[in-house]
XYZ file of C-alpha atoms in Angstrom:
733
model
C -0.102 -0.026 -0.570
C 1.707 3.582 -1.215
C 2.322 5.932 2.063
C 0.309 8.502 1.606
C 2.453 11.902 3.009
C -1.200 14.103 3.357
C -1.864 11.705 5.310
C 0.727 12.038 8.010
C 0.639 13.444 11.597
C 4.001 13.389 12.080
C 5.757 15.311 9.066
C 9.886 15.915 9.742
C 10.579 19.837 10.042
C 13.932 20.330 8.326
C 15.173 22.211 10.552
C 14.563 19.594 12.835
C 15.468 16.305 11.451
C 19.278 17.449 11.369
C 19.318 16.702 14.826
C 17.405 13.521 15.613
C 19.541 12.308 12.095
C 22.980 13.055 14.036
C 21.606 12.450 17.361
C 20.196 9.048 16.333
C 24.197 7.971 13.544
C 25.626 9.194 16.786
C 24.068 6.433 18.612
C 24.114 3.554 16.526
C 28.066 4.595 15.534
C 28.476 4.294 19.586
C 26.681 0.961 19.163
C 29.183 -1.257 16.993
C 32.453 0.433 17.909
C 31.145 -1.064 21.602
C 30.226 -4.225 20.244
C 33.852 -4.009 17.482
C 36.314 -7.745 18.699
C 39.318 -7.588 20.021
C 40.943 -9.204 16.252
C 39.241 -5.775 15.121
C 35.781 -7.128 12.491
C 32.696 -6.836 13.107
C 29.403 -10.756 13.796
C 26.546 -10.959 14.317
C 24.620 -14.337 15.248
C 23.559 -15.700 12.805
C 19.341 -17.345 12.722
C 18.530 -19.948 10.911
C 15.602 -22.924 11.492
C 15.609 -25.809 14.726
C 17.000 -28.567 11.934
C 20.250 -26.958 12.403
C 20.208 -27.918 15.602
C 18.270 -30.439 15.102
C 20.457 -32.759 12.247
C 23.153 -32.307 14.776
C 21.555 -33.994 18.086
C 21.235 -36.712 15.321
C 24.684 -36.596 14.136
C 26.126 -37.597 18.355
C 24.493 -40.027 17.792
C 24.773 -41.447 14.545
C 28.521 -40.813 15.750
C 27.678 -41.791 19.916
C 29.783 -38.439 20.460
C 28.121 -37.945 24.879
C 27.683 -34.662 25.418
C 25.333 -33.672 27.929
C 25.765 -29.962 28.420
C 25.010 -29.593 24.559
C 22.671 -32.191 23.657
C 20.641 -29.876 26.521
C 21.132 -27.211 25.183
C 20.052 -27.593 22.330
C 16.669 -29.925 23.675
C 16.202 -26.922 25.050
C 16.809 -24.563 21.209
C 14.404 -26.927 20.019
C 11.058 -26.480 21.937
C 11.609 -22.746 22.276
C 10.954 -22.349 18.586
C 7.925 -24.984 18.484
C 5.322 -23.220 16.821
C 1.146 -23.708 18.680
C 0.759 -25.775 16.225
C 2.941 -28.368 17.506
C 5.541 -27.692 13.907
C 9.036 -25.932 13.141
C 8.844 -23.647 10.750
C 12.025 -22.328 8.543
C 10.902 -18.408 8.941
C 10.356 -16.073 11.676
C 5.566 -16.286 11.389
C 5.890 -17.674 8.503
C 2.307 -18.486 6.793
C 2.800 -22.873 8.045
C 4.908 -24.544 9.678
C 7.337 -26.925 7.554
C 6.968 -30.450 6.896
C 11.148 -31.547 6.894
C 12.258 -29.482 9.338
C 8.837 -31.254 12.239
C 10.602 -34.508 11.598
C 13.781 -33.899 11.942
C 12.748 -31.428 15.272
C 10.487 -35.308 16.268
C 13.173 -37.626 15.479
C 15.733 -35.543 17.558
C 13.724 -35.519 20.419
C 12.592 -38.694 20.075
C 16.684 -39.625 20.268
C 16.840 -38.277 22.767
C 14.555 -40.167 24.950
C 11.232 -38.275 24.468
C 8.760 -40.423 24.890
C 6.047 -40.592 21.598
C 3.130 -39.745 24.955
C 4.944 -36.536 25.610
C 2.646 -32.962 25.079
C 5.417 -31.941 22.526
C 6.276 -35.088 20.022
C 2.035 -35.373 20.316
C 1.227 -32.195 19.037
C 3.994 -32.184 16.610
C 3.003 -35.996 15.175
C -0.230 -34.484 14.544
C 0.225 -31.693 12.439
C 2.775 -34.241 10.949
C 0.171 -36.924 9.957
C -1.957 -33.885 8.843
C 0.119 -32.159 6.365
C 0.712 -35.967 4.749
C 2.833 -37.800 7.673
C 6.866 -38.675 5.816
C 6.064 -39.308 2.848
C 6.148 -35.747 2.039
C 9.469 -35.415 3.544
C 12.850 -33.852 0.983
C 14.895 -36.685 0.160
C 17.605 -34.532 3.364
C 15.439 -35.720 5.375
C 15.252 -39.023 4.313
C 18.819 -39.609 4.667
C 18.575 -38.118 8.272
C 16.249 -40.741 8.902
C 17.288 -43.771 6.584
C 20.724 -42.833 9.404
C 19.518 -44.128 12.682
C 17.214 -47.043 10.435
C 14.217 -45.097 10.301
C 14.144 -45.569 6.363
C 15.227 -47.586 4.080
C 18.867 -46.443 2.829
C 17.692 -47.775 -0.476
C 14.866 -45.809 -1.103
C 17.168 -43.247 -0.914
C 18.234 -41.456 -4.141
C 21.414 -42.917 -5.185
C 24.505 -40.449 -5.087
C 27.755 -42.581 -6.844
C 31.122 -41.986 -6.131
C 31.849 -42.404 -8.705
C 31.088 -38.403 -9.685
C 34.507 -37.332 -9.015
C 35.898 -39.720 -11.127
C 33.907 -38.137 -13.844
C 36.180 -35.534 -16.516
C 34.799 -32.296 -16.810
C 33.505 -32.167 -19.866
C 30.881 -35.232 -19.072
C 27.903 -32.684 -17.287
C 27.590 -35.029 -13.667
C 31.093 -33.524 -13.005
C 31.304 -32.422 -9.397
C 32.296 -29.527 -10.381
C 29.041 -28.276 -12.384
C 27.351 -28.601 -8.919
C 27.169 -24.928 -6.963
C 30.159 -25.267 -4.528
C 27.969 -26.012 -1.622
C 26.220 -28.519 -3.143
C 29.538 -29.544 -4.723
C 31.204 -30.158 -0.501
C 27.517 -31.294 0.257
C 27.814 -34.549 -2.058
C 30.876 -35.480 -2.019
C 30.880 -36.999 1.645
C 27.322 -37.429 1.595
C 27.549 -39.820 -1.137
C 30.228 -41.847 0.620
C 27.804 -42.674 3.146
C 24.889 -43.132 0.026
C 27.410 -45.992 -0.991
C 28.531 -47.617 2.385
C 24.630 -47.775 3.405
C 25.476 -46.619 7.298
C 23.399 -47.436 10.161
C 22.795 -46.470 14.105
C 18.919 -47.324 14.645
C 17.560 -46.262 17.665
C 16.829 -47.591 21.354
C 13.741 -49.627 20.960
C 11.620 -47.807 23.001
C 13.329 -44.232 21.023
C 11.920 -45.692 17.579
C 9.539 -43.945 15.516
C 6.907 -47.042 14.481
C 4.079 -44.617 15.380
C 5.208 -42.158 12.683
C 3.736 -45.404 10.174
C 0.461 -46.113 11.416
C -0.730 -48.233 8.187
C 2.769 -50.288 9.483
C 6.402 -49.804 7.833
C 5.832 -52.681 5.417
C 2.842 -50.719 4.164
C 4.361 -47.734 3.911
C 4.954 -46.198 0.148
C 8.656 -45.255 0.692
C 9.452 -44.699 -3.601
C 9.967 -40.560 -4.517
C 7.220 -39.703 -7.692
C 8.784 -37.428 -10.844
C 7.192 -34.115 -9.861
C 6.081 -33.798 -12.682
C 5.082 -36.051 -16.290
C 6.468 -39.485 -15.995
C 7.682 -39.341 -19.722
C 10.005 -36.455 -18.575
C 13.626 -35.132 -17.533
C 12.976 -35.914 -13.522
C 11.198 -39.626 -14.176
C 14.423 -40.831 -16.779
C 16.507 -39.777 -13.633
C 14.305 -41.345 -11.052
C 14.237 -44.722 -13.275
C 18.108 -44.750 -13.566
C 18.633 -43.845 -9.727
C 16.559 -47.253 -8.912
C 18.888 -49.024 -11.396
C 22.040 -47.106 -9.346
C 19.746 -48.079 -6.241
C 20.487 -52.328 -7.210
C 24.464 -51.238 -7.782
C 24.893 -50.266 -4.733
C 23.103 -53.767 -3.286
C 25.701 -56.135 -6.476
C 28.674 -58.067 -4.954
C 30.543 -56.488 -8.345
C 31.454 -52.890 -8.067
C 34.647 -51.800 -10.217
C 36.874 -48.115 -9.074
C 33.659 -48.512 -6.267
C 36.875 -48.180 -3.786
C 38.630 -46.359 -5.412
C 35.905 -43.231 -5.524
C 35.220 -43.523 -2.293
C 38.755 -43.204 -1.383
C 39.144 -39.686 -3.319
C 35.817 -38.390 -1.671
C 37.860 -39.661 1.511
C 41.528 -37.416 0.914
C 38.467 -34.709 -1.095
C 36.919 -34.065 1.973
C 40.299 -33.995 4.330
C 41.848 -31.804 2.049
C 39.282 -29.355 2.204
C 39.129 -29.174 5.780
C 38.881 -25.677 6.246
C 41.668 -24.225 9.625
C 38.483 -23.958 12.509
C 37.188 -26.998 12.495
C 34.047 -27.086 10.258
C 33.983 -27.588 5.587
C 32.706 -25.528 3.134
C 31.871 -22.327 5.557
C 28.148 -23.940 6.055
C 26.819 -27.218 7.721
C 25.704 -29.368 5.336
C 29.414 -30.393 5.044
C 30.250 -30.204 7.996
C 28.154 -32.010 9.555
C 28.652 -34.968 6.760
C 32.323 -35.007 6.227
C 32.038 -36.351 10.630
C 29.803 -38.216 9.889
C 31.643 -40.207 6.679
C 35.530 -39.913 7.813
C 33.047 -42.302 10.453
C 32.176 -44.011 9.028
C 35.400 -45.004 7.416
C 37.630 -45.685 10.109
C 38.253 -41.938 11.892
C 37.174 -42.284 15.505
C 35.923 -39.355 17.467
C 39.572 -39.398 18.729
C 40.989 -39.052 15.734
C 42.341 -35.406 15.509
C 40.627 -34.293 11.808
C 37.345 -35.851 13.398
C 38.041 -33.820 16.957
C 39.005 -30.251 15.007
C 35.394 -30.753 13.322
C 33.624 -31.588 16.647
C 35.327 -29.374 18.097
C 34.610 -26.226 16.758
C 30.750 -26.368 17.603
C 32.726 -25.041 20.860
C 34.044 -21.875 19.597
C 32.145 -19.202 17.486
C 29.389 -21.959 15.595
C 27.610 -21.991 19.097
C 25.670 -18.987 20.719
C 22.378 -19.339 24.477
C 19.700 -17.513 23.971
C 16.662 -18.284 26.782
C 18.385 -21.016 27.492
C 19.039 -22.952 24.777
C 22.415 -23.346 22.713
C 21.440 -22.297 18.624
C 24.344 -24.062 16.496
C 25.158 -21.382 13.515
C 24.208 -22.696 9.905
C 27.028 -20.516 8.897
C 29.040 -17.250 10.002
C 28.832 -13.924 9.036
C 32.466 -12.026 10.503
C 33.483 -10.709 6.667
C 30.014 -9.924 5.369
C 29.513 -8.205 8.787
C 32.346 -6.166 9.118
C 32.812 -4.879 5.554
C 29.306 -3.587 5.938
C 29.957 -2.394 8.986
C 32.784 -0.126 7.676
C 30.222 1.370 4.749
C 27.821 2.111 7.465
C 31.355 3.967 9.371
C 32.008 5.889 6.140
C 28.384 6.860 4.922
C 28.890 8.362 8.555
C 31.306 10.330 8.510
C 33.736 8.859 10.904
C 37.429 8.262 8.580
C 40.835 5.484 9.241
C 42.159 8.507 10.205
C 40.567 9.691 13.201
C 38.996 6.404 14.502
C 41.020 3.480 15.375
C 37.885 0.718 15.467
C 37.742 1.726 11.448
C 41.821 1.146 10.799
C 42.113 -1.854 12.507
C 38.913 -3.431 10.136
C 40.575 -2.473 7.933
C 43.415 -4.450 8.902
C 41.852 -7.591 9.495
C 40.093 -7.989 6.371
C 43.314 -6.235 4.640
C 45.022 -9.673 5.892
C 41.991 -12.600 5.251
C 42.078 -11.904 1.582
C 41.767 -15.455 0.407
C 45.253 -15.194 -1.469
C 45.058 -19.818 -1.486
C 43.971 -21.745 -3.999
C 40.351 -22.644 -4.462
C 37.692 -25.417 -5.951
C 37.192 -22.377 -8.137
C 40.262 -22.831 -10.022
C 39.505 -26.154 -12.188
C 37.065 -23.852 -14.422
C 39.379 -20.584 -13.755
C 42.765 -21.885 -13.853
C 44.207 -19.427 -15.878
C 43.440 -16.795 -11.899
C 45.650 -15.604 -10.044
C 43.723 -15.920 -5.424
C 42.564 -12.709 -4.963
C 39.413 -12.139 -3.411
C 37.535 -13.007 0.064
C 35.162 -15.455 1.731
C 31.958 -14.976 4.059
C 33.152 -17.087 7.694
C 36.346 -16.567 9.764
C 38.246 -19.213 8.599
C 37.288 -20.912 4.664
C 39.735 -20.759 2.124
C 38.562 -23.012 -0.571
C 35.803 -20.549 -1.523
C 35.584 -17.448 -1.596
C 32.670 -14.812 -3.102
C 32.389 -12.463 -5.471
C 29.539 -11.138 -2.493
C 32.251 -10.038 -0.615
C 34.855 -9.895 -2.117
C 32.889 -6.738 -4.185
C 31.622 -5.493 -0.898
C 35.631 -5.809 -0.183
C 36.411 -3.265 -3.423
C 34.457 -0.852 -2.656
C 35.191 0.082 1.490
C 39.108 -0.370 1.027
C 38.655 1.395 -2.886
C 36.981 4.391 0.121
C 38.823 4.084 3.032
C 41.895 4.050 1.305
C 43.102 8.039 1.140
C 42.766 7.700 5.376
C 44.446 4.387 6.100
C 47.894 4.714 7.744
C 49.288 1.970 4.803
C 47.507 2.726 1.238
C 49.863 0.689 -0.562
C 48.959 -2.054 0.876
C 45.005 -1.603 0.351
C 46.321 -1.149 -3.836
C 47.498 -4.006 -3.415
C 44.996 -6.177 -1.967
C 42.805 -4.490 -4.571
C 44.471 -5.658 -7.482
C 44.778 -8.401 -6.717
C 40.445 -8.735 -6.308
C 39.603 -7.125 -9.222
C 41.873 -9.292 -11.698
C 39.893 -12.132 -9.668
C 36.742 -10.508 -9.957
C 36.471 -10.152 -14.299
C 38.204 -13.462 -14.147
C 34.608 -15.070 -12.788
C 32.464 -12.245 -14.578
C 30.637 -14.853 -16.454
C 29.785 -15.695 -20.421
C 26.356 -13.281 -20.649
C 27.773 -10.737 -18.729
C 26.745 -11.007 -14.135
C 28.441 -12.320 -11.910
C 27.144 -15.132 -9.706
C 28.481 -15.954 -6.684
C 30.994 -18.820 -6.496
C 31.916 -19.488 -9.889
C 31.752 -18.992 -13.504
C 29.018 -20.456 -15.493
C 27.439 -22.360 -12.879
C 24.243 -22.789 -15.208
C 23.790 -26.839 -15.742
C 19.981 -26.792 -14.956
C 19.959 -30.083 -15.775
C 20.900 -31.224 -12.300
C 18.559 -29.767 -11.153
C 16.533 -32.581 -12.313
C 18.277 -35.353 -10.094
C 15.742 -36.805 -7.270
C 18.722 -36.291 -4.397
C 18.184 -32.481 -5.619
C 15.325 -31.679 -3.944
C 17.003 -29.731 -1.104
C 17.523 -25.059 -1.798
C 19.767 -24.825 -5.182
C 22.454 -27.015 -6.027
C 23.046 -23.906 -8.645
C 25.284 -20.923 -9.027
C 24.244 -18.456 -11.761
C 24.396 -15.221 -12.656
C 22.449 -13.092 -10.476
C 21.282 -9.024 -10.849
C 22.056 -8.101 -6.620
C 25.887 -9.663 -7.308
C 26.572 -8.124 -10.323
C 25.390 -4.645 -9.441
C 27.262 -4.868 -6.331
C 30.349 -5.950 -8.693
C 29.389 -2.917 -10.829
C 29.676 -0.814 -7.679
C 32.478 -1.062 -6.764
C 34.308 -0.948 -9.929
C 32.152 2.217 -10.003
C 35.051 3.190 -6.976
C 38.234 2.360 -9.376
C 37.439 4.757 -11.458
C 35.577 1.816 -13.909
C 33.264 3.551 -16.350
C 29.999 2.339 -18.625
C 31.901 1.774 -21.155
C 34.083 0.094 -20.246
C 33.451 -4.005 -21.503
C 33.308 -5.411 -18.388
C 30.640 -2.941 -17.136
C 28.811 -2.643 -20.112
C 28.262 -6.621 -20.013
C 27.501 -6.195 -16.863
C 24.327 -3.690 -17.216
C 23.757 -5.319 -20.299
C 22.721 -7.652 -17.219
C 20.506 -6.207 -15.169
C 18.675 -3.828 -17.652
C 17.797 -7.373 -19.333
C 16.414 -8.716 -16.335
C 14.521 -5.688 -14.561
C 11.129 -7.377 -13.685
C 8.045 -5.585 -15.659
C 7.162 -3.897 -12.227
C 10.806 -1.966 -12.394
C 11.846 -4.166 -9.810
C 14.816 -6.378 -9.669
C 14.799 -9.907 -7.534
C 16.696 -10.089 -4.881
C 18.311 -13.806 -4.502
C 20.419 -13.334 -1.927
C 18.377 -11.214 0.407
C 14.196 -11.188 0.620
C 13.713 -9.770 -2.362
C 12.847 -7.898 -5.077
C 13.752 -4.720 -1.900
C 17.013 -5.706 -1.911
C 17.349 -7.101 -5.981
C 16.414 -3.285 -6.494
C 17.976 -1.989 -3.847
C 21.673 -3.599 -4.643
C 20.555 -2.574 -8.174
C 20.252 1.836 -8.330
C 23.139 2.409 -5.806
C 25.088 0.583 -8.196
C 23.400 2.639 -11.242
C 24.066 5.819 -10.328
C 27.272 4.551 -9.091
C 28.942 4.024 -12.725
C 27.172 7.312 -14.031
C 23.601 5.976 -16.037
C 21.110 8.721 -15.704
C 18.708 8.160 -12.734
C 16.574 10.542 -14.914
C 15.214 7.298 -17.028
C 12.027 6.015 -17.665
C 13.767 2.450 -15.914
C 14.695 4.698 -12.816
C 11.871 6.455 -12.235
C 9.886 3.289 -12.998
C 11.811 1.026 -10.304
C 11.561 3.646 -7.575
C 7.877 4.203 -8.836
C 7.617 -0.138 -7.142
C 9.937 1.124 -4.333
C 7.696 4.020 -3.175
C 4.123 1.891 -3.927
C 5.211 -0.538 -0.980
C 5.976 1.606 1.312
C 3.302 1.106 4.824
C 2.048 2.672 6.464
C 3.866 3.127 9.287
C 6.652 4.728 6.406
C 8.394 1.737 6.948
C 9.320 -1.228 4.299
C 8.668 -4.777 4.029
C 8.198 -8.042 2.622
C 8.090 -11.430 3.094
C 9.873 -14.575 2.399
C 7.235 -15.805 0.328
C 7.088 -13.204 -2.169
C 9.494 -16.123 -3.196
C 7.024 -17.860 -3.753
C 3.982 -15.299 -4.857
C 4.371 -12.992 -6.817
C 1.849 -10.855 -4.949
C 3.359 -10.667 -2.053
C 6.079 -8.536 -3.387
C 7.636 -5.782 -1.111
C 4.696 -6.973 0.889
C 5.531 -7.441 4.579
C 5.778 -5.858 7.940
C 7.962 -2.458 8.447
C 11.817 -3.870 9.158
C 14.186 -2.007 9.820
C 17.197 -3.671 7.228
C 14.294 -3.180 4.649
C 13.061 -0.018 5.630
C 17.170 0.977 4.846
C 17.071 -0.924 1.594
C 13.869 0.753 0.042
C 15.539 4.223 1.400
C 18.869 4.748 0.107
C 17.032 2.731 -3.186
C 15.093 6.103 -3.502
C 18.165 8.820 -2.348
C 19.946 7.546 -5.665
C 17.246 9.705 -8.008
C 17.293 13.338 -7.587
C 14.537 15.145 -7.808
C 11.955 15.893 -5.101
C 8.886 12.528 -6.567
C 10.222 10.359 -3.834
C 11.322 13.592 -0.961
C 7.638 12.153 0.531
C 8.797 9.336 0.999
C 12.531 9.120 2.189
C 10.834 11.934 4.839
C 8.120 8.950 6.144
C 11.067 6.379 5.368
C 13.486 8.290 7.777
C 11.533 8.497 10.190
C 9.529 5.371 10.503
C 13.880 5.135 11.751
C 13.690 7.880 13.875
C 10.980 6.606 15.778
C 11.970 3.315 15.759
C 15.117 3.271 16.713
C 16.205 1.816 20.680
C 19.253 1.965 22.621
C 20.744 3.450 19.016
C 19.821 -0.089 16.583
C 17.124 -1.936 15.950
C 14.595 -4.760 16.792
C 14.016 -6.589 13.649
C 12.724 -10.768 14.438
C 11.657 -11.098 10.644
C 14.102 -13.042 8.309
C 15.327 -10.773 5.753
C 18.618 -12.696 4.507
C 18.129 -15.495 2.016
C 20.096 -19.357 1.815
C 18.752 -20.673 -1.199
C 14.694 -19.314 -2.293
C 13.975 -23.078 -3.755
C 14.438 -23.442 -6.805
C 17.122 -25.888 -6.855
C 18.379 -23.152 -9.671
C 18.558 -20.465 -8.030
C 17.457 -17.961 -10.425
C 14.078 -16.553 -10.911
C 11.409 -18.505 -10.749
C 8.387 -17.452 -13.254
C 4.968 -18.762 -14.316
C 2.346 -19.146 -12.797
C 2.006 -19.803 -8.400
C 0.265 -22.938 -8.965
C 2.507 -23.887 -11.575
C 5.900 -22.881 -10.451
C 4.103 -24.237 -6.518
C 4.000 -27.629 -8.245
C 8.017 -27.469 -10.370
C 9.332 -26.282 -6.368
C 7.105 -28.444 -4.005
C 6.934 -25.885 -1.584
C 4.415 -23.331 -0.523
C 4.061 -20.066 1.340
C 6.355 -21.972 4.244
C 8.792 -22.147 2.013
C 10.470 -25.507 3.265
C 12.750 -26.150 0.416
C 14.663 -22.861 1.481
C 16.497 -21.425 3.597
C 16.097 -18.406 4.709
C 18.351 -16.413 7.633
C 18.034 -13.456 9.928
C 21.564 -11.804 9.479
C 22.348 -9.684 13.796
C 23.546 -6.563 12.277
C 21.999 -6.544 9.448
C 19.356 -4.390 11.051
C 21.678 -1.993 12.245
C 24.021 -1.221 9.912
C 21.583 -0.411 7.167
C 19.668 1.451 8.745
C 23.020 3.045 10.057
C 24.135 3.647 5.916
C 20.406 5.299 5.305
C 20.481 7.691 7.573
C 24.178 9.084 6.883
C 22.900 8.222 3.288
C 19.020 10.956 4.309
C 21.020 13.784 6.630
C 23.726 13.525 3.372
C 20.501 14.646 0.525
C 18.897 17.046 3.440
C 21.895 18.733 4.530
C 23.207 18.839 0.891
C 20.078 19.763 -0.352
C 20.236 22.708 2.478
C 23.056 24.010 1.199
C 22.548 24.950 -2.946
C 19.559 26.060 -2.493
C 21.262 29.187 -0.050
C 23.948 28.954 -2.153
C 21.427 29.633 -5.038
C 19.453 32.201 -3.234
C 22.628 33.874 -2.086
C 23.868 34.536 -5.355
C 20.491 35.334 -6.572
C 20.435 38.661 -3.966
C 24.293 38.859 -4.651
C 23.032 39.658 -8.407
C 20.551 41.595 -7.819
C 18.619 39.649 -9.742
C 14.047 39.295 -8.061
C 12.872 39.265 -11.365
C 11.566 42.338 -10.797
C 10.581 44.342 -13.781
C 12.529 47.623 -13.620
C 10.442 49.611 -13.371
C 8.947 49.247 -10.544
C 11.821 49.299 -8.447
C 11.776 51.088 -5.304
C 13.225 54.565 -5.415
C 17.013 54.574 -3.925
C 16.764 53.775 -0.260
C 19.048 55.982 2.583
C 22.736 54.594 1.577
C 23.170 52.819 4.795
C 19.896 50.465 3.815
C 20.998 50.131 0.785
C 24.051 47.454 2.205
C 21.337 45.353 3.965
C 19.043 45.068 1.096
C 20.495 42.416 0.359
C 21.480 40.270 3.098
C 17.636 41.282 4.184
C 16.238 39.678 0.703
C 18.631 36.991 1.158
C 17.393 35.144 4.998
C 13.865 36.479 3.493
C 14.141 33.507 0.655
C 16.489 31.627 2.871
C 12.989 31.258 5.144
C 11.175 30.583 2.190
C 12.931 27.623 1.711
C 13.105 26.636 4.898
C 9.500 26.063 4.599
C 9.493 24.311 1.711
C 12.092 22.290 2.537
C 9.473 21.201 5.669
C 6.512 20.308 4.233
C 8.681 18.060 2.195
C 11.311 16.139 5.453
């Protein structure tokens, strides 16, 4: 619903808004500086859903790890998050719970001794049955049930470890999968080949979830669409592969498993995890254990110890495990907010330490990306603190932008120049053939992979996206690149081609079209695009139209499934900030009222220097399988991806610092805009006064005045015009 500024009783006066902005920005800056880590970085907790804790409980059962304190804390966190209807959800205040998360939480609670008759599990079980029972679960949930003896391994999709032996030209080579999928599939293929089981205790079996008995349950996967399709073909092929696992002669199988095992060991991160995310970490531990690595082996022990460090946090009496962590991302965005606020490394030691930390975290080690881009030297940044195998383009782009801005005020600009040179060369080498940039790899777009039976989780591809591409364009603009440089021209064509009919852009890594549009417009402004153009105005109008009545903006993750929910949702601090930063790039007064109301929303909702935001505005996976924008009618899309507004195949994130540094950026940029408007108005009026140009007919001018009065006439006129301008500005802000 479009905000109506005429009905807003709390219009901000231009004179007072600058004072209010200054106060809010100062509080926000102080809040950030107080929370800087000793090493110089910032990091906020990364909230996801309860399947993370549930899977760790099941993994501890599988590994035979006894840790009552951790287990008790994770159980408490699971109980904290159960919905009133008995289910568990993928994101805050989702319209429905998720069958997969609910089944995994149910199994985890049963594995630690919860009786099927407890009220918590009775409510969960009733909800599971209403939603169709275990037959509606995804492949990953079935793998977990197989590991604990509650699902037959032969009725799970087969992941042949022989994939690691295939040449790069083979369509199913592991390096055609997205980096996160590849790091997950390789250890999981060991488990799929070995089919290990650590059954639950007899009293903890899940018999109650098979009301007609296990022998009458249909375990089969069914094709998403018609039988004569790629999905149907791959299902038949999977059945043949499943029989091969049980065949007595398996040429090359042991060698393939050994290669997978070596790959897993080689890819362990410095902090003990794998790939900087939970799935490859947890599956690698179980694969190693299956191959004879005991829990006291250095590799496995190091992986388990990671839970004791930065991967977990306590809240409301529960222990929550992060699916990933974001210190590099949080630090570069915090630096950007501080730079926007007017702080400089020249006078702020905290910023200097943060810049030094960022320069030090540049990845100069080889990574998986080199398999397809062997000519480039390393030079990117990773999202996490210890993941050298997978630097990503999004973090690298924002790091370039921040370092370019901070360079002149830093004590060691030569070190920054060296880092920037490596980063730019690396990022240019990873531009995809369509002109865009993906997150980790170049041209990772083999859509056939998403049709494989075991690929019904999140995304298995990493195609170029508008938001990442826009961040690269904005970063290169700060280094002096222009629209006429070929990489930029190709990127701009990619962005223009993907604008939606309503004017917005899809957001791959943030919820959703507000995020995508807010990534594009600042990039266009930075590179010198005509911000008065029709396509820019169309985007600005879309942002303005979706402002809420309270002056803020919000968008639900359900917009990834239903187009009618684009830009629709409860107002949040981060999404309001994104919308404001988009509108603030457009010159003129067309959006002044919307900007004023949005600024007022952020000022009103700031509390103790920061903002409250339980909503999930970050995106891990939309759940499409192939990662890019999903088109078609709602019904067709829901059938294709088998998920509703609960986004059951997706993975949504609440970055706990999004609520802070993005509003700080928006308020700082709004202050800059208002101050520039006032200076421009005053300068224009003074120039007019000095020239004596009052747009008067000479015949109507007053007769000569007293010389003493004439001396001050210019000042008097200027003051009158300044007051008039202030009145006009007050109606806009």
